[in-house]
Short mmCIF file of C-alpha atoms in Angstrom, two decimals:
data_model
loop_
_atom_site.label_atom_id
_atom_site.label_comp_id
_atom_site.label_asym_id
_atom_site.label_seq_id
_atom_site.Cartn_x
_atom_site.Cartn_y
_atom_site.Cartn_z
CA ASP J 2 16.79 -11.61 -3.05
CA THR J 3 13.18 -11.14 -2.25
CA ALA J 4 12.93 -8.21 0.00
CA VAL J 5 9.22 -9.18 1.64
CA SER J 6 8.05 -12.41 0.56
CA GLN J 7 4.88 -14.08 1.34
CA THR J 8 3.54 -17.56 1.15
CA PRO J 9 1.42 -18.90 -0.36
CA LYS J 10 0.47 -16.55 -3.21
CA TYR J 11 -2.65 -18.17 -4.34
CA LEU J 12 -5.03 -19.90 -1.23
CA VAL J 13 -8.26 -21.48 -1.88
CA THR J 14 -10.23 -22.76 0.89
CA GLN J 15 -13.50 -23.86 2.08
CA MET J 16 -15.57 -21.76 4.66
CA GLY J 17 -15.04 -22.72 8.20
CA ASN J 18 -11.38 -23.58 7.63
CA ASP J 19 -8.69 -22.19 9.28
CA LYS J 20 -5.55 -20.94 7.48
CA SER J 21 -2.38 -19.11 7.62
CA ILE J 22 -0.15 -16.60 5.58
CA LYS J 23 3.35 -16.52 6.42
CA CYS J 24 5.30 -13.19 5.74
CA GLU J 25 9.22 -12.60 5.84
CA GLN J 26 11.26 -9.74 4.98
CA ASN J 27 14.88 -9.39 5.07
CA LEU J 28 15.40 -5.63 4.87
CA GLY J 29 16.60 -5.32 8.68
CA HIS J 30 13.21 -3.45 9.31
CA ASP J 31 11.85 -2.76 12.71
CA THR J 32 8.01 -2.49 11.28
CA MET J 33 5.68 -5.10 9.75
CA TYR J 34 2.32 -4.82 8.30
CA TRP J 35 -0.39 -6.67 7.07
CA TYR J 36 -2.92 -5.07 4.67
CA LYS J 37 -6.29 -6.29 2.98
CA GLN J 38 -7.15 -5.27 -0.83
CA ASP J 39 -11.00 -6.07 -1.51
CA SER J 40 -12.34 -6.45 -4.80
CA LYS J 41 -12.72 -2.56 -5.43
CA LYS J 42 -9.09 -2.13 -5.22
CA PHE J 43 -8.87 -0.43 -1.53
CA LEU J 44 -5.89 -1.20 0.59
CA LYS J 45 -6.70 -0.93 4.27
CA ILE J 46 -4.17 -1.68 6.98
CA MET J 47 -5.21 -4.11 9.36
CA PHE J 48 -2.14 -4.58 11.90
CA SER J 49 1.07 -3.25 12.50
CA TYR J 50 3.83 -4.70 14.50
CA ASN J 51 6.84 -2.83 15.74
CA ASN J 52 9.91 -4.80 17.13
CA LYS J 53 7.53 -7.65 17.62
CA GLU J 54 4.69 -5.45 19.41
CA LEU J 55 1.63 -5.05 18.38
CA ILE J 56 1.19 -1.38 17.70
CA ILE J 57 -1.96 -1.18 15.32
CA ASN J 58 -4.86 -3.14 15.29
CA GLU J 59 -7.74 -1.83 13.37
CA THR J 60 -11.15 -3.03 13.42
CA VAL J 61 -10.72 -6.45 11.96
CA PRO J 62 -12.73 -9.59 13.28
CA ASN J 63 -11.02 -11.38 16.17
CA ARG J 64 -10.83 -14.53 13.62
CA PHE J 65 -7.43 -12.41 12.54
CA SER J 66 -4.61 -13.14 14.68
CA PRO J 67 -1.09 -11.78 13.63
CA LYS J 68 1.83 -13.28 15.05
CA SER J 69 5.33 -11.99 15.04
CA PRO J 70 7.95 -14.56 16.26
CA ASP J 71 10.65 -12.34 15.55
CA LYS J 72 11.27 -8.89 13.58
CA ALA J 73 11.74 -10.24 10.57
CA HIS J 74 8.56 -12.39 10.52
CA LEU J 75 4.66 -11.24 10.74
CA ASN J 76 2.41 -14.19 10.00
CA LEU J 77 -1.38 -13.93 9.75
CA HIS J 78 -3.87 -16.56 11.01
CA ILE J 79 -7.20 -16.84 10.13
CA ASN J 80 -9.79 -19.06 11.92
CA SER J 81 -13.29 -20.05 10.68
CA LEU J 82 -13.06 -18.31 7.24
CA GLU J 83 -15.87 -16.53 5.69
CA LEU J 84 -16.87 -15.70 2.18
CA GLY J 85 -16.16 -12.20 2.97
CA ASP J 86 -12.53 -12.62 3.73
CA SER J 87 -11.95 -13.25 0.33
CA ALA J 88 -9.27 -10.80 -0.73
CA VAL J 89 -5.57 -10.03 -1.35
CA TYR J 90 -3.62 -9.67 1.66
CA PHE J 91 -0.67 -7.78 1.26
CA CYS J 92 2.38 -8.02 4.07
CA ALA J 93 4.91 -5.01 3.94
CA SER J 94 7.88 -3.88 6.20
CA SER J 95 9.50 -0.49 7.22
CA HIS J 96 11.57 1.47 9.39
CA LEU J 97 8.71 3.02 11.60
CA ASP J 98 8.67 6.58 9.86
CA THR J 99 9.86 5.52 6.15
CA GLU J 100 8.18 4.26 3.34
CA ALA J 101 6.78 0.67 2.97
CA PHE J 102 7.91 -2.13 0.91
CA PHE J 103 5.14 -4.72 0.19
CA GLY J 104 5.15 -8.28 -0.67
CA GLN J 105 3.79 -9.68 -3.71
CA GLY J 106 0.28 -10.07 -2.16
CA THR J 107 -1.78 -13.60 -1.33
CA ARG J 108 -5.29 -14.17 -3.18
CA LEU J 109 -7.32 -15.67 -0.67
CA THR J 110 -10.62 -17.43 -2.36
CA VAL J 111 -12.96 -18.75 0.28
CA VAL J 112 -15.46 -21.13 -1.48
CA LEU O 163 -6.40 10.95 8.44
CA ALA O 164 -6.61 13.35 5.68
CA LYS O 165 -8.99 12.02 2.96
CA THR O 166 -7.63 12.01 -0.60
CA THR O 167 -9.55 12.41 -4.03
CA GLN O 168 -7.87 11.34 -7.25
CA PRO O 169 -9.24 10.79 -10.75
CA VAL O 170 -10.45 7.26 -11.19
CA SER O 171 -8.48 6.68 -14.44
CA MET O 172 -6.31 8.36 -16.97
CA ASP O 173 -5.23 7.66 -20.53
CA SER O 174 -1.98 8.61 -21.92
CA TYR O 175 0.43 7.97 -25.00
CA GLU O 176 4.01 6.78 -24.84
CA GLY O 177 6.36 9.43 -24.61
CA GLN O 178 3.73 12.02 -23.11
CA GLU O 179 4.17 13.86 -19.70
CA VAL O 180 1.26 12.77 -17.36
CA ASN O 181 0.28 14.63 -14.38
CA ILE O 182 -2.15 13.15 -11.85
CA THR O 183 -3.52 15.49 -9.09
CA CYS O 184 -4.39 14.49 -5.67
CA SER O 185 -6.83 16.85 -3.54
CA HIS O 186 -6.23 16.83 0.16
CA ASN O 187 -8.26 19.62 1.69
CA ASN O 188 -8.21 18.72 5.41
CA ILE O 189 -4.39 17.64 5.28
CA ALA O 190 -2.72 18.28 8.98
CA THR O 191 0.37 20.31 9.68
CA ASN O 192 2.29 17.31 10.05
CA ASP O 193 1.19 15.08 7.31
CA TYR O 194 3.62 14.25 4.33
CA ILE O 195 2.23 13.41 0.97
CA THR O 196 3.34 10.17 -0.31
CA TRP O 197 2.62 8.06 -3.75
CA TYR O 198 2.88 4.72 -4.32
CA GLN O 199 2.84 2.71 -7.76
CA GLN O 200 0.78 -0.67 -8.32
CA PHE O 201 0.80 -2.91 -10.88
CA PRO O 202 -1.56 -5.80 -11.39
CA SER O 203 -0.76 -8.86 -9.11
CA GLN O 204 1.80 -7.26 -7.38
CA GLY O 205 2.11 -4.90 -3.94
CA PRO O 206 2.55 -1.05 -4.20
CA ARG O 207 5.78 0.45 -4.55
CA PHE O 208 6.71 3.61 -3.14
CA ILE O 209 7.18 6.36 -5.73
CA ILE O 210 8.00 9.51 -4.21
CA GLN O 211 7.32 11.70 -0.74
CA GLY O 212 7.14 15.27 -0.17
CA TYR O 213 6.03 18.04 2.38
CA LYS O 214 5.76 21.29 0.31
CA THR O 215 7.09 22.94 -3.10
CA LYS O 216 8.85 20.45 -5.47
CA VAL O 217 10.39 16.79 -4.79
CA THR O 218 12.09 15.36 -7.75
CA ASN O 219 13.81 11.87 -8.10
CA GLU O 220 14.65 9.57 -10.79
CA VAL O 221 11.10 8.47 -11.24
CA ALA O 222 8.58 11.51 -10.90
CA SER O 223 8.18 14.75 -9.34
CA LEU O 224 5.98 15.90 -7.04
CA PHE O 225 4.79 19.57 -7.00
CA ILE O 226 2.92 20.82 -3.63
CA PRO O 227 1.22 24.31 -3.98
CA ALA O 228 2.00 26.57 -0.74
CA ASP O 229 -1.34 25.86 0.84
CA ARG O 230 -0.59 22.05 0.61
CA LYS O 231 -4.08 21.07 -0.15
CA SER O 232 -3.72 19.38 -3.41
CA SER O 233 -0.54 17.65 -4.97
CA THR O 234 0.67 16.64 -8.79
CA LEU O 235 2.57 13.52 -9.49
CA SER O 236 4.62 14.07 -12.70
CA LEU O 237 5.55 11.40 -14.85
CA PRO O 238 7.78 12.50 -17.48
CA ARG O 239 7.91 10.37 -21.28
CA VAL O 240 5.79 7.62 -19.98
CA SER O 241 6.16 4.35 -21.45
CA LEU O 242 3.53 1.13 -21.66
CA SER O 243 5.20 -0.37 -18.51
CA ASP O 244 4.10 2.83 -16.49
CA THR O 245 0.51 1.19 -17.03
CA ALA O 246 -0.49 1.02 -13.30
CA VAL O 247 -2.64 2.38 -10.31
CA TYR O 248 -1.16 5.39 -8.51
CA TYR O 249 -2.03 6.06 -5.15
CA CYS O 250 -1.95 9.48 -3.25
CA LEU O 251 -1.70 9.12 0.46
CA VAL O 252 -1.63 11.92 3.32
CA GLY O 253 -0.55 10.97 6.73
CA ARG O 254 2.00 11.24 9.42
CA ASN O 255 4.52 9.08 7.80
CA THR O 256 5.27 7.60 4.65
CA GLY O 257 5.16 3.90 5.59
CA GLY O 258 1.83 3.33 5.83
CA PHE O 259 0.97 3.77 9.50
CA LYS O 260 -2.90 4.03 9.68
CA THR O 261 -3.27 4.60 6.23
CA ILE O 262 -6.14 3.97 3.78
CA PHE O 263 -4.59 3.89 0.07
CA GLY O 264 -7.94 4.21 -1.50
CA ALA O 265 -8.83 3.33 -4.96
CA GLY O 266 -6.24 5.16 -6.71
CA THR O 267 -5.77 6.51 -10.29
CA ARG O 268 -5.75 3.80 -13.00
CA LEU O 269 -3.07 5.27 -15.70
CA PHE O 270 -3.37 3.45 -19.03
CA VAL O 271 -0.39 4.39 -21.51
CA LYS O 272 -1.37 3.42 -25.04
CA ALA O 273 1.38 2.90 -27.66
#
């Protein structure tokens, strides 16, 4: 049973397109996150939701919009994709003050 | 956020003990020290967390001196499967709340 699952695992798309990455967790956690890992392997938090409410919104372009339909899901929608958006995106979940469990990642390549 | 400094890479041989040190000179009173492990093409995985002195679990030990300005992750008797990137994090909670993982330490375990 996968604890935190993301789909798709790989995503190749052209500049200017709109795409979504889905994330689901079956751990009963109340907090979910999106991270971006760039080519230098730095892993930076983008968003965090606690009980479906946005609690962290780091300096991320408005083209990135998270959506949490319920506590078990946090999807990431990206508009007008740019070359610089190419990276690995990780979803994670936790109880608010405990360790985070990460998904396998989505490798986004914008061409 | 307390900035952390770790070695970029380390090499070891199977069966040896590996110690990875992390410097965090401006750690705050409420900050915990957390270590994650990341294998290629996977999300980070929580290893251990501590506040002071020594913490041990089935995977590793974490040594924290009294001034808490550094910490050492100790991996006993490493195997080839311990080859991964190890991240040291310092922050208010263990999850990843407003946390930048940094580049981590790439550990190569050789036969």
